[in-house]
Short mmCIF file of C-alpha atoms and ligand atoms in Angstrom, two decimals:
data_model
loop_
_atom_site.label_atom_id
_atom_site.label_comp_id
_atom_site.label_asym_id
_atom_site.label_seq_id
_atom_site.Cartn_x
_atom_site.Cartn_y
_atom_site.Cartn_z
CA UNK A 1 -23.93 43.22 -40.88
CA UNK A 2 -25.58 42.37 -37.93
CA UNK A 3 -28.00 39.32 -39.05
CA UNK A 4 -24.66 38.45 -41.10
CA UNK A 5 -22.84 37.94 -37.19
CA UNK A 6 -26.01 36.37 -35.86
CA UNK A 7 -25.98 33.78 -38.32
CA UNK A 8 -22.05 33.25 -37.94
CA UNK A 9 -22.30 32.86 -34.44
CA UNK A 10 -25.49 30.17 -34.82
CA UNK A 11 -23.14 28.19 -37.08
CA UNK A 12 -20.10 28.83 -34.51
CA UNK A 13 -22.02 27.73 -31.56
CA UNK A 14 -23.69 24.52 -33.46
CA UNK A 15 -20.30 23.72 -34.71
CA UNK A 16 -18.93 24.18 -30.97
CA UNK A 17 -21.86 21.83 -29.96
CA UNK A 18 -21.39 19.48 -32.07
CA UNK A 19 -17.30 19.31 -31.53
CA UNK A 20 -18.89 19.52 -27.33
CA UNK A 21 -21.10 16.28 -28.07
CA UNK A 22 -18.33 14.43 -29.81
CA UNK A 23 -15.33 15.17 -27.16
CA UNK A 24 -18.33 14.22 -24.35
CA UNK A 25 -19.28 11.00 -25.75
CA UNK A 26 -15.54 10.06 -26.69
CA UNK A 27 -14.00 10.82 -23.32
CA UNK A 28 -17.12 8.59 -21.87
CA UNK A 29 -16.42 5.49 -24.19
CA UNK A 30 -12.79 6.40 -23.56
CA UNK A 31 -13.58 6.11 -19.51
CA UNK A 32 -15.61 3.36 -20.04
CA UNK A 33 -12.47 1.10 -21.28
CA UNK A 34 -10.12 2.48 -19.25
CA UNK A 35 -12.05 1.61 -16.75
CA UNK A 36 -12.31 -2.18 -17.56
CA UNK A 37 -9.13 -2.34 -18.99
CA UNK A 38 -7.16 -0.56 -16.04
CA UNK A 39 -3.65 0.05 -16.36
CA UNK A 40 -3.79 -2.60 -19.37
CA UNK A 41 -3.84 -0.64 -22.38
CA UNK A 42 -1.32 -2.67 -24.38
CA UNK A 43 -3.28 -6.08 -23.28
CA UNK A 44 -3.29 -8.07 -26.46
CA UNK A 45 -7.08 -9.38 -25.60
CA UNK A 46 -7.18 -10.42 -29.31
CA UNK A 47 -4.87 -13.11 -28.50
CA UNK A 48 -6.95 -14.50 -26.19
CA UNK A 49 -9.16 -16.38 -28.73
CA UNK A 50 -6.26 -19.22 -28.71
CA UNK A 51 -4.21 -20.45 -25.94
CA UNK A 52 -1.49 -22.69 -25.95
CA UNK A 53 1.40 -23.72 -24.18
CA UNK A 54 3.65 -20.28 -25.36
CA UNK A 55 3.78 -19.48 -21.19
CA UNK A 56 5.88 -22.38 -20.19
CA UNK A 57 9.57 -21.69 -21.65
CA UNK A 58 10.94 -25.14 -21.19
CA UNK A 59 14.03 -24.85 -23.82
CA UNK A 60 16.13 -21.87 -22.64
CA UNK A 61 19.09 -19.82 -25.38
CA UNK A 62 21.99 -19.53 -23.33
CA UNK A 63 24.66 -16.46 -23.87
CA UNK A 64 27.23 -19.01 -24.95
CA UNK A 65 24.89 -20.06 -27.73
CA UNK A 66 23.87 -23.69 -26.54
CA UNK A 67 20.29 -24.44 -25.88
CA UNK A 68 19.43 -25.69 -22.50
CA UNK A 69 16.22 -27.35 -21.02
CA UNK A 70 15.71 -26.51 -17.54
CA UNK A 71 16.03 -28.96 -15.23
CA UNK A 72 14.71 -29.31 -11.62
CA UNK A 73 17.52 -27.12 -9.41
CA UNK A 74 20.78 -27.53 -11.29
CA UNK A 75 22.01 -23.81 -11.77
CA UNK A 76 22.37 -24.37 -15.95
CA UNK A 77 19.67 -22.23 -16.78
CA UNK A 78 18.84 -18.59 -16.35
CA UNK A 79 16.24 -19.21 -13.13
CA UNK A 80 15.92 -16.19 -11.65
CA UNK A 81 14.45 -12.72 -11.56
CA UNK A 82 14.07 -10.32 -12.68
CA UNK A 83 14.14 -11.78 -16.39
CA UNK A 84 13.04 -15.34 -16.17
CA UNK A 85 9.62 -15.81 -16.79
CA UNK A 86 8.61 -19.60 -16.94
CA UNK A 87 6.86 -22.17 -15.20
CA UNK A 88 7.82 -21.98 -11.41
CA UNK A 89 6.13 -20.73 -8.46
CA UNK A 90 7.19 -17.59 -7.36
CA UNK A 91 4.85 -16.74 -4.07
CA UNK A 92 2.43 -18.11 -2.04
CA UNK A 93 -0.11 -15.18 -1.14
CA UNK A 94 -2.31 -15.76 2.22
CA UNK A 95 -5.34 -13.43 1.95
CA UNK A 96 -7.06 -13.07 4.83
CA UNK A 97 -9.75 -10.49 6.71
CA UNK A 98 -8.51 -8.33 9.00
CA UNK A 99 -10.43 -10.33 11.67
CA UNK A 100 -8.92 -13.76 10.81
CA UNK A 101 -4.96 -12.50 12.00
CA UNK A 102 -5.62 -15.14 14.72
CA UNK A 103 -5.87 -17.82 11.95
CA UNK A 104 -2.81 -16.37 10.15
CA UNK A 105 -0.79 -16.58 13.34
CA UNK A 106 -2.14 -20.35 13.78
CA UNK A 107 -1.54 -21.34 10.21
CA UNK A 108 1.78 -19.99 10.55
CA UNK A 109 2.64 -22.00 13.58
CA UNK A 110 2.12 -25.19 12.11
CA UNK A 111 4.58 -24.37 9.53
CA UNK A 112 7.08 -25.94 12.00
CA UNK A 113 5.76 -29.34 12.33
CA UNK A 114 5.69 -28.97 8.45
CA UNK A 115 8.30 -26.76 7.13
CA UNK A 116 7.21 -25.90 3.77
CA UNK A 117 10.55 -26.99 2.09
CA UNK A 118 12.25 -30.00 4.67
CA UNK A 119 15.03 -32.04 3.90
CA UNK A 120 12.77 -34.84 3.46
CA UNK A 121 11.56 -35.74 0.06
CA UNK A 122 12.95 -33.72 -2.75
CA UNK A 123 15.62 -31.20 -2.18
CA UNK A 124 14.94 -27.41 -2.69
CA UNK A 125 16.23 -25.59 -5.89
CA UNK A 126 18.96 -23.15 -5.00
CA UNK A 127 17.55 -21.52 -7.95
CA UNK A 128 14.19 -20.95 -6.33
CA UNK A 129 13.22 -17.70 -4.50
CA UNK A 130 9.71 -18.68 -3.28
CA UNK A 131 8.22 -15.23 -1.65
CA UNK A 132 5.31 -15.08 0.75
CA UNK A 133 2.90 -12.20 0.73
CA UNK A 134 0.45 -11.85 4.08
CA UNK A 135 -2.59 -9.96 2.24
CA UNK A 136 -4.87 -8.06 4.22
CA UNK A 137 -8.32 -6.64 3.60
CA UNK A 138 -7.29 -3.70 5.37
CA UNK A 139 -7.42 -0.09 4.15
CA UNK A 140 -4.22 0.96 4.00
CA UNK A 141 -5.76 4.94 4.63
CA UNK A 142 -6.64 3.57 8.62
CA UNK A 143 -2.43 4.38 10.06
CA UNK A 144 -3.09 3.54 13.52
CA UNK A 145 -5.14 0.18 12.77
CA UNK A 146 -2.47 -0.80 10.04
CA UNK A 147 0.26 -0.32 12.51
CA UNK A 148 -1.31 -2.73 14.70
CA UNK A 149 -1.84 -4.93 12.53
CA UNK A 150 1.78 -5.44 10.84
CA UNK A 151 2.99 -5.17 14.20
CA UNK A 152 1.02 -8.74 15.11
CA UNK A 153 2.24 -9.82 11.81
CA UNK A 154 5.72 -9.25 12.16
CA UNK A 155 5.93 -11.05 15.80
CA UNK A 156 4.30 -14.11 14.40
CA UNK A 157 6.76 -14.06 11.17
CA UNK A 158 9.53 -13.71 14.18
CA UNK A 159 8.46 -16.26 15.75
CA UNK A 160 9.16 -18.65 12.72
CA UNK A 161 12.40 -20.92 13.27
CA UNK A 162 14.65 -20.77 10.68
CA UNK A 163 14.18 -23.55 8.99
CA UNK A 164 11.27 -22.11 7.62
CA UNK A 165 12.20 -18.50 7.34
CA UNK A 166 14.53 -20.17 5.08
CA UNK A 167 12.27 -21.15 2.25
CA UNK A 168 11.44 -17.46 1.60
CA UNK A 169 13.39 -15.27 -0.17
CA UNK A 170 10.93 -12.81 1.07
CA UNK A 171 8.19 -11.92 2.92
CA UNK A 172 5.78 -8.89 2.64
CA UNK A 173 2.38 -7.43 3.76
CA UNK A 174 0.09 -6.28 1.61
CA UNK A 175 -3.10 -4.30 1.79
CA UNK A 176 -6.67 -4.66 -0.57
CA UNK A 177 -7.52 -1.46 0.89
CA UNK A 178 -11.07 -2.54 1.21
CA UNK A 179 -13.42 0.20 2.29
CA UNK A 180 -16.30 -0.17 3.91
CA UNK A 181 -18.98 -1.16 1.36
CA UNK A 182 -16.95 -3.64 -0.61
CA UNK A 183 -15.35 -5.31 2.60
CA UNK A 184 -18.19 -7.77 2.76
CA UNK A 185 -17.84 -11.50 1.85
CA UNK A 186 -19.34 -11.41 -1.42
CA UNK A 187 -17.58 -8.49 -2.51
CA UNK A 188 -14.18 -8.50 -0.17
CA UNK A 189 -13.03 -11.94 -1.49
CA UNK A 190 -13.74 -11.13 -5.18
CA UNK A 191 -11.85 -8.00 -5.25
CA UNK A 192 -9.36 -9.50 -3.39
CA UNK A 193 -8.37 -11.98 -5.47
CA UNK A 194 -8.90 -9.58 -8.80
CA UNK A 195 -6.64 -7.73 -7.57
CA UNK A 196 -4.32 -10.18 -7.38
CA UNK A 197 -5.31 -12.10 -10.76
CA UNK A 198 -5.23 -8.33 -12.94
CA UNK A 199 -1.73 -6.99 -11.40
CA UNK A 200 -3.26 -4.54 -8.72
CA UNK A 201 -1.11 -5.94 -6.00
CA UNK A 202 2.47 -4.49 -6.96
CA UNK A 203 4.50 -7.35 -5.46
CA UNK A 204 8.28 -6.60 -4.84
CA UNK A 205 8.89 -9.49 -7.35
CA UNK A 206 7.09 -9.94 -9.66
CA UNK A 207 4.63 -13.31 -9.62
CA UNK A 208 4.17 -16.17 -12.50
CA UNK A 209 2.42 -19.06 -10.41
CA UNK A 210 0.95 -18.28 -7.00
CA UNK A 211 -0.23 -20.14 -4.04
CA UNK A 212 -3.73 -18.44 -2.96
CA UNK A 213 -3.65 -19.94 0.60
CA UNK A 214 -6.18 -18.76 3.26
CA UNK A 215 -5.75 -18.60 6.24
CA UNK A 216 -7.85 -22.11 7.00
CA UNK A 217 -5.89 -24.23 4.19
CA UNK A 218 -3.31 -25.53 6.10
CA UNK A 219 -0.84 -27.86 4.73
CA UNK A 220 -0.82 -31.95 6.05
CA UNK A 221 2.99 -33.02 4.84
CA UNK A 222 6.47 -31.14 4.85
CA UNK A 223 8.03 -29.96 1.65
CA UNK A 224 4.53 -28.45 0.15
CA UNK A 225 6.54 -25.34 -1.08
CA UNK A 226 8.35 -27.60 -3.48
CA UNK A 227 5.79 -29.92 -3.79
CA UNK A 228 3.57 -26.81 -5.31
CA UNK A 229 6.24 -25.44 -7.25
CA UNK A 230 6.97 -29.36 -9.25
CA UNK A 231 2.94 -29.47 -9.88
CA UNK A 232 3.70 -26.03 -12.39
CA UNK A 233 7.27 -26.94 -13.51
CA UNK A 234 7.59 -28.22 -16.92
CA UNK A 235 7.27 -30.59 -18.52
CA UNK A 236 3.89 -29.90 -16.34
CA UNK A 237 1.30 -28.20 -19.03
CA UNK A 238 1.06 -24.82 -18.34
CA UNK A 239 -2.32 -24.04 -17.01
CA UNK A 240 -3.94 -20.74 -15.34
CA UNK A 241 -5.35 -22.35 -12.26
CA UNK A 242 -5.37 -25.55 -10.17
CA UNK A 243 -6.79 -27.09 -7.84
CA UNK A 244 -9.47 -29.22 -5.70
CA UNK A 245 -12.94 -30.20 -6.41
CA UNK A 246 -14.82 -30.82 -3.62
CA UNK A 247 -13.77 -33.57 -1.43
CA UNK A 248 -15.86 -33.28 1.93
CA UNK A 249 -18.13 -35.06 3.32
CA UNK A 250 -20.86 -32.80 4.58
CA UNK A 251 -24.15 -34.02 4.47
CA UNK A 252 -25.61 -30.43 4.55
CA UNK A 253 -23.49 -29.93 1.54
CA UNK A 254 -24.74 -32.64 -0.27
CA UNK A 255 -28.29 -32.18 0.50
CA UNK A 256 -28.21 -29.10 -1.64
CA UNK A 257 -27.71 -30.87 -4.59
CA UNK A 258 -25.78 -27.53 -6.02
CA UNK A 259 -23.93 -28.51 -9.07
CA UNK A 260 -21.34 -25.87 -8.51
CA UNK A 261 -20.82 -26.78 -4.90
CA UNK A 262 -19.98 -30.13 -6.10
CA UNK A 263 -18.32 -29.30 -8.80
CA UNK A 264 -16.06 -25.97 -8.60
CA UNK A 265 -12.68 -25.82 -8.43
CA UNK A 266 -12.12 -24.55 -4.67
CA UNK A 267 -10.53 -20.95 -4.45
CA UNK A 268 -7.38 -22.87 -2.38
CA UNK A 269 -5.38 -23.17 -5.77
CA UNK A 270 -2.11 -21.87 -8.28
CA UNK A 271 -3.07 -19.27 -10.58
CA UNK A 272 -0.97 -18.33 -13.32
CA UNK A 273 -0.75 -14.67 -12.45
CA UNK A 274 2.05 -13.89 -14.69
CA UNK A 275 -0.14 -15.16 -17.71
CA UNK A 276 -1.31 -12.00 -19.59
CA UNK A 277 -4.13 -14.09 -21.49
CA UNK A 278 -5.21 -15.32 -18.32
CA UNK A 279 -5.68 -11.75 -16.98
CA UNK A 280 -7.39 -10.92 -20.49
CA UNK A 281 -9.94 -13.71 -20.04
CA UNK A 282 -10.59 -12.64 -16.87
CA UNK A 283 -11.31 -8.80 -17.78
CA UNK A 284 -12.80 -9.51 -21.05
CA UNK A 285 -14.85 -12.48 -20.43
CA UNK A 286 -15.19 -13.38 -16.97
CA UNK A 287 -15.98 -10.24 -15.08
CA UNK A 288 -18.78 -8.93 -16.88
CA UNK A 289 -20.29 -12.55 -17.09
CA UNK A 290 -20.23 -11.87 -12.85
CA UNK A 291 -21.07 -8.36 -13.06
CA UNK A 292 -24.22 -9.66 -15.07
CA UNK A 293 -25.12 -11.86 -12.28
CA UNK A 294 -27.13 -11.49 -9.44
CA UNK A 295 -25.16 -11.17 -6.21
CA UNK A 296 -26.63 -14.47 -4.24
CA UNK A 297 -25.21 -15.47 -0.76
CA UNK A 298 -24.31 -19.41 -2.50
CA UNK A 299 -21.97 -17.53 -5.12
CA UNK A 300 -18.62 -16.46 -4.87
CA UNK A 301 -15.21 -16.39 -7.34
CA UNK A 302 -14.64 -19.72 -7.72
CA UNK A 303 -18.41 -21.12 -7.58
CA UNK A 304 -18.54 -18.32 -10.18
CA UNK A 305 -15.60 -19.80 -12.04
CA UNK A 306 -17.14 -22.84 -12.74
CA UNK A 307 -20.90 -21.64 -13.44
CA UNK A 308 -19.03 -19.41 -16.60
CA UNK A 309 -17.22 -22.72 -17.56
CA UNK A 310 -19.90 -25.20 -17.78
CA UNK A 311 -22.33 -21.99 -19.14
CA UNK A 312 -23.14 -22.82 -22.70
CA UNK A 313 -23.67 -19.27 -23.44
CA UNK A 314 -20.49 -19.43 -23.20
CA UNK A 315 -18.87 -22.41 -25.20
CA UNK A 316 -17.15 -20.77 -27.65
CA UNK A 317 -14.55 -19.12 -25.52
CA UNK A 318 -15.13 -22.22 -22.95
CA UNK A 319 -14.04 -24.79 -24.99
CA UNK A 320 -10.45 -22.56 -26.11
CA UNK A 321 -9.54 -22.13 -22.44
CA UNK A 322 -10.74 -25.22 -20.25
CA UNK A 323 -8.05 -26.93 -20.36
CA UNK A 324 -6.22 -24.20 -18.37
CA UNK A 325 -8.25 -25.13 -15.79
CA UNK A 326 -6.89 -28.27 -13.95
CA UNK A 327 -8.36 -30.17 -11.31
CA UNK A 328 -5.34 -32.06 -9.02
CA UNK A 329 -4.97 -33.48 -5.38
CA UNK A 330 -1.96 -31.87 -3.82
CA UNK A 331 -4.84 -29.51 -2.08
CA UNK A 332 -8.14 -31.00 -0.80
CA UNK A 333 -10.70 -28.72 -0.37
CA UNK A 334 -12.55 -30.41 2.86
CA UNK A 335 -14.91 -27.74 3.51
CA UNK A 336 -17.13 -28.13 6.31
CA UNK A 337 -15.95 -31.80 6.86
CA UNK A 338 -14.28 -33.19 9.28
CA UNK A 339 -11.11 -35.24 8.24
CA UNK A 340 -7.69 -37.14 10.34
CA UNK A 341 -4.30 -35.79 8.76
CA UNK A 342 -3.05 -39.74 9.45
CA UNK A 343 -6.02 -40.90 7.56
CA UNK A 344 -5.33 -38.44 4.29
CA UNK A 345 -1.27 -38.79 4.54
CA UNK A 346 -1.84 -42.63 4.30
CA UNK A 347 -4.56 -42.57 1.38
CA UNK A 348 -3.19 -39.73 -0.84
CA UNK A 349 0.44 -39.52 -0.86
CA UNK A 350 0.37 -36.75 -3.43
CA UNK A 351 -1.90 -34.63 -1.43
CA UNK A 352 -0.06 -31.79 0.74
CA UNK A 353 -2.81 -29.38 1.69
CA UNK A 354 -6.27 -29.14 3.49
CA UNK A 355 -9.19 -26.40 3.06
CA UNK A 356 -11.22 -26.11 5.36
CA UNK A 357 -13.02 -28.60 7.79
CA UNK A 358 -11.86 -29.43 11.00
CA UNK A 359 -9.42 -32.36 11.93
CA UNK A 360 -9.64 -35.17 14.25
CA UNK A 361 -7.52 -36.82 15.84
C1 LIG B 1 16.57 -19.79 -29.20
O1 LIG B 1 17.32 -19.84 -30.39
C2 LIG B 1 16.65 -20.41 -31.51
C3 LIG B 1 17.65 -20.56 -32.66
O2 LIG B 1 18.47 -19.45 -32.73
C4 LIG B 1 15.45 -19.51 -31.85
O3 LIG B 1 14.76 -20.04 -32.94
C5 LIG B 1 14.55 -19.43 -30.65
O4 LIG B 1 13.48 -18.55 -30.90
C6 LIG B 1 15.29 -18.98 -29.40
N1 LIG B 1 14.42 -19.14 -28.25
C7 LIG B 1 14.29 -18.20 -27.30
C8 LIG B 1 13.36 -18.54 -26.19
O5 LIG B 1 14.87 -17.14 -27.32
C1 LIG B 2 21.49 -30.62 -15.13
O1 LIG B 2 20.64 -31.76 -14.98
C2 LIG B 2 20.42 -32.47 -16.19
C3 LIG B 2 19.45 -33.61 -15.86
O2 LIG B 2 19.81 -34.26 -14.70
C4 LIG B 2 21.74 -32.97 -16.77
O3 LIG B 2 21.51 -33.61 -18.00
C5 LIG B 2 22.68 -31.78 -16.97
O4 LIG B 2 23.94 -32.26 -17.42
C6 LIG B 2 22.85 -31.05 -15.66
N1 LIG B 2 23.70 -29.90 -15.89
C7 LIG B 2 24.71 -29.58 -15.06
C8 LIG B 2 25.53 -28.39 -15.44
O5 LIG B 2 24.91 -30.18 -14.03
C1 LIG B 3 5.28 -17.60 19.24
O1 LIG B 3 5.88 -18.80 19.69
C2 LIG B 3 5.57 -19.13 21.04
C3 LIG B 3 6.40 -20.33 21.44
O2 LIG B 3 6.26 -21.37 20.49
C4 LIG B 3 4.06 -19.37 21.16
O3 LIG B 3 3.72 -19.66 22.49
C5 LIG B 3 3.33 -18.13 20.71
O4 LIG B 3 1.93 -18.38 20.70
C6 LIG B 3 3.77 -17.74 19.31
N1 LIG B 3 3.12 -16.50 18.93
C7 LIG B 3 2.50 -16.35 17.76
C8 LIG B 3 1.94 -14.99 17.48
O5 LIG B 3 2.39 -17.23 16.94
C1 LIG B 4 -3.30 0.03 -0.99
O1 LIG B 4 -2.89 1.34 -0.74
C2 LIG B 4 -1.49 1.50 -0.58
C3 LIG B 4 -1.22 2.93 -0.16
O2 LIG B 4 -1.88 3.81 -1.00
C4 LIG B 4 -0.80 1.14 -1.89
O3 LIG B 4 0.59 1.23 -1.75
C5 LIG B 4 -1.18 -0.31 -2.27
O4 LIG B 4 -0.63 -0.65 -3.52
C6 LIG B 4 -2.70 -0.45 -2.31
N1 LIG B 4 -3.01 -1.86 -2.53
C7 LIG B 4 -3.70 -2.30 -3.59
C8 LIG B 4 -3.94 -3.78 -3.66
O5 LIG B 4 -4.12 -1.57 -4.46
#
């Protein structure tokens, strides 16, 4: 009997091994694409192997049966949340490190020598509920520091006239929660905006196009809140981000002779966050071409951007997406240049916002 058991359990315990290994190496592949795939588990990543213009919903079924086309602000079609999902801006998000709140509270102020949506020029929708989010690095764990910190927010968002309060439907503070290791420059902005770009920032509404606006892009005209939100209505291609190539002048800059300082599209830009290819392209394709990469001091998300476009390692997912990418002039990304807001007004009459630099007089 006994050699009979022995043998049984052998069997028993290689079986329960075996079932051990299987379970242990399944959960792990199973944690592995959780992990990349977050929340995500219905993404259709398959998809993303052809994009076209299925995001923009330019011909809308009314109840009544007729078909309409949406026009710019005339209440005929279904424009509004919670179910309309097309080509309009929805927020403009202003991410900033906890110790730039002084350059919020500036970039703020000059709101009221240009109201983001002024009488002047094109009239706002009455359909459009444009919603600004004030994104901190902060770690939303840190009470005391937090409390501080909304309470400077929340003056300088008083402090707006309403004229501009106006333009908002709403306005909301958000925290990255950034803890200490991450909250560096090459890390802090990149998760930052990943958060944004993969639906880790639960915004009260939810967001199609976004305005990524730091706290040094500061706009040069009134009316850029409708100005931004025409350059992703249709019949405007959809696309998942645009924005400004580099238009300084810094000779420091130049002397690098850096393609993707040249070339990139700055950071200052609309993304289509409500695009669920664009998120799959981004967790597929994108981030583990970055996490590949060496962490350098000259590279960040949107240097990165273009150095995984113009990779030809990487043309055969490049050449179904680039044209999502689109390179415009209603921001100027002026980094490290100096620049007069007469001078640009005058020359680019399309152009309504400035990254960067410093202006003169
Ligand atoms: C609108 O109706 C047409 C015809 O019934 C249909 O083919 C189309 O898919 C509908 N479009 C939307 C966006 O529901
Ligand atoms: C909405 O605007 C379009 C274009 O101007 C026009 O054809 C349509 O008749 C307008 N609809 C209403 C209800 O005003
Ligand atoms: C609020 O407005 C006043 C008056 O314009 C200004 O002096 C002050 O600096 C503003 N405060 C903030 C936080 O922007
Ligand atoms: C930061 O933490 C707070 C509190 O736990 C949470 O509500 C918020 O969604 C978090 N933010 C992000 C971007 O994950």
């Amino acid at each position: 009997m006994l050699p009979i058991l022995q043998r049984r359990t052998t069997v028993l315990i290689l079986y329960f091994s075996i079932a051990a290994n299987v379970l242990f190496v399944g959960e792990r592949f199973y944690r592995r694409l959780a992990m990349i795939l977050e929340e995500e588990d219905d993404l259709d990543v398959g998809r993303m192997l052809h994009v076209g213009n299925s995001n923009g919903r330019p011909v809308m079924n009314l109840s009544s049966g007729e078909q309409c086309v949406q026009h710019y602000g005339n209440g005929t079609c279904s424009d509004n949340y919670p179910t309309y999902h097309g080509q309009r801006l929805t927020h403009v998000v202003m991410p900033f490190h906890t110790s730039q709140v002084g350059r919020v509270e500036g970039n703020l102020r000059l709101w009221q020598t240009f109201p983001p949506c002024s009488r002047e020029g094109q009239p706002a929708s009455p359909l459009t509920g444009y919603h600004l989010v004030l994104y901190s690095s902060a770690d939303s764990k840190k009470k005391a520091y937090i409390a501080e910190l909304e309470a400077r927010l929340q003056a300088a968002v008083a402090n707006l006239t309403s004229d501009v309060l106006s333009c908002f439907q709403s306005i909301e503070i958000q925290h990255a929660n950034l803890s200490g290791s991450s909250d560096t420059y090459y890390k802090g902005t990149r998760l930052m905006i990943e958060k944004l770009l993969v639906g880790k920032v639960k915004l009260q509404y939810p967001g199609q196009y976004v305005f990524y606006m730091e706290p040094d892009c500061y706009p040069i005209r009134s009316n850029w809140l409708n100005a931004l939100d025409t350059s992703v209505r249709w019949p405007q291609p959809s696309f998942w981000m645009k924005g400004s190539i580099y238009r300084g002048y810094n000779k420091g800059v130049y002397a690098t002779r850096h393609p993707p300082q040249y070339f990139h599209m700055n950071g200052n830009a609309l993304y289509n966050v409500g695009d669920r290819q664009f998120r799959a392209w981004y967790i597929r394709h994108y981030r583990p071409y970055v996490q590949a990469a060496t962490p350098r001091k000259d590279r960040s998300f949107d240097t990165d951007f273009w150095r995984f476009l113009y990779d030809l390692e990487n043309i055969m997912v490049v050449r179904q997406v680039i044209h999502k990418f689109v390179y415009a002039e209603i921001v100027m990304n002026y980094w490290k240049s100096s620049y007069s807001v007469a001078k640009l007004r005058e020359t680019f009459p399309n152009t309504y916002l400035v990254h960067g630099g410093y202006q003169k007089p």
